[in-house]
Amino acid sequence: MSTDTQAPAPQDENKLIAERRSKLDSLREAGPAFPNDFRRSALAGDLQRDYGDQDKESLEAAGQSFAVAGRLVRNRGAFLLIQDVSGSIQLYIDRKGLDEDTLAAIKSWDLGDIVAAEGVLHKSGKGDLYINMSTARLLTKALRPLPDKYHGLADQEQRYRQRYVDLIVNESSREVFRLRSRIIAFIRNYMAGRDFMEVETPMMHPIPGGATAKPFVTHHNALDLDMYLRIAPELYLKRLTVGGFERVFEINRSFRNEGLSTRHNPEFTMLEYYWAYADFEDAMDLTEDLMRKLTQGVLGTTTVTYQGQDYDFAQPFRRMTVFDSILHFNPELTAHQISDDTQAREVLRGLGVEAQPGWGLGKVQLEIFEATVEENLDQPTFITAYPTEVSPLSRRNDDDPFITDRFEFFVGGRELANGFSELNDAEDQAERFQAQVAEKDAGDEEAMHFDHDYVRALEYGMPPTVGEGIGIDRLVMLLTDSPSIRDVLLFPHMRPE
């Protein structure tokens, strides 16, 4: 049996592939080379869980037979190790109990092959479970060798490009995506438990909306119409709130035609929800409760360790305004300096950022915040009272129209969520859209279009509502201690090879 224990050089790999193809040719000549009539009776992980604590004598006395199947990942002489979705288990080559044809077939197996076996469950002297094979079959011939068993698939770019190989050989990668699935399932169940209805909204929009971002453009042939991949589901979800669905959520894929980084991917996943007769304070309370229960429910602890730093989700989350946070993290500044347009621009210039034409004081304050505050927001923190100028869909604060009833949620210096009391004044919304159009005309590719239908929807009346978007990918990064967003995406976008 080929062990393929060393990572082959390209010419050696071609030789190994040729040998495997020759074996496959022989299989085709003998009959069906890819049988599909085997049915297993047990998973490896279930056997380990249910029988791992039993002693050798008890298992031998029980004489229970099981049918198992999986990928051949180790050759240990008389023992083979197979891996299925749940874990791994050994197969014992019983030379007295297997016929000559089966022994010959097993000898031709290679690491990576999908194999099946049936036999009685035993335990070795070392305490390892194994199936004493009475029958054995090859189900799928692998034509390419697996990576070096000692080093795995170490090249990071190759792990992203060939995720299927990464998942075969790296248990840590498999665990990240199992955990991602559990996180999303927990969030879905949490929202349903609070009477939110899960909905689906279009992924192709006639005009982009719901966020300030550069969209991807496609073309609808039947309608002969340019359309945009959704940058956010917000405006459609709020249309549903107008229609009377008072609590809705969508775990959605959104697309933004922007740069790649360890925190950004053009295609990403969000939880977005809308809640009628609630405000941004209620949404912050919900977010805090969700995060605390999520960490406890999925990780078994409310202390999350990310890249060597512990984050405590059990303590009440800190809440600060944009304005107060700037002063808190920049003690050399005064309230007057960041309240006066001229002086605020000077502060920003001192940070190496030149205010652009058309920027008001709100935009300048946000730039100061992003340059000096965000990276310092380590423990779970809500930042509130964002300037109206940079919050085109948010409700103005009743006492101070310069700011909105909006928050962003930060952990480890990274934004994980954005929420606000919704703007349900149709005339105010039309004015905000018009201001965005002016910015677009001035060259801002991320500014919003004027959505006439959405304004019309608001004219029918939307109840007081709060909405929030939570970035699933960044949340999974945090909870799986993954340094790059590509580590938590099964198939991240990359340049073609």
CSV table of C-alpha atoms in Angstrom, one decimal, residues 15 86 202 218 393:
chain,number,residue,atom,x,y,z
A,15,LYS,CA,4.3,9.9,-11.2
A,86,SER,CA,-17.4,12.9,13.0
A,202,PRO,CA,-33.7,40.3,-3.2
A,218,THR,CA,-24.6,43.1,-13.3
A,393,LEU,CA,-30.7,56.5,7.3
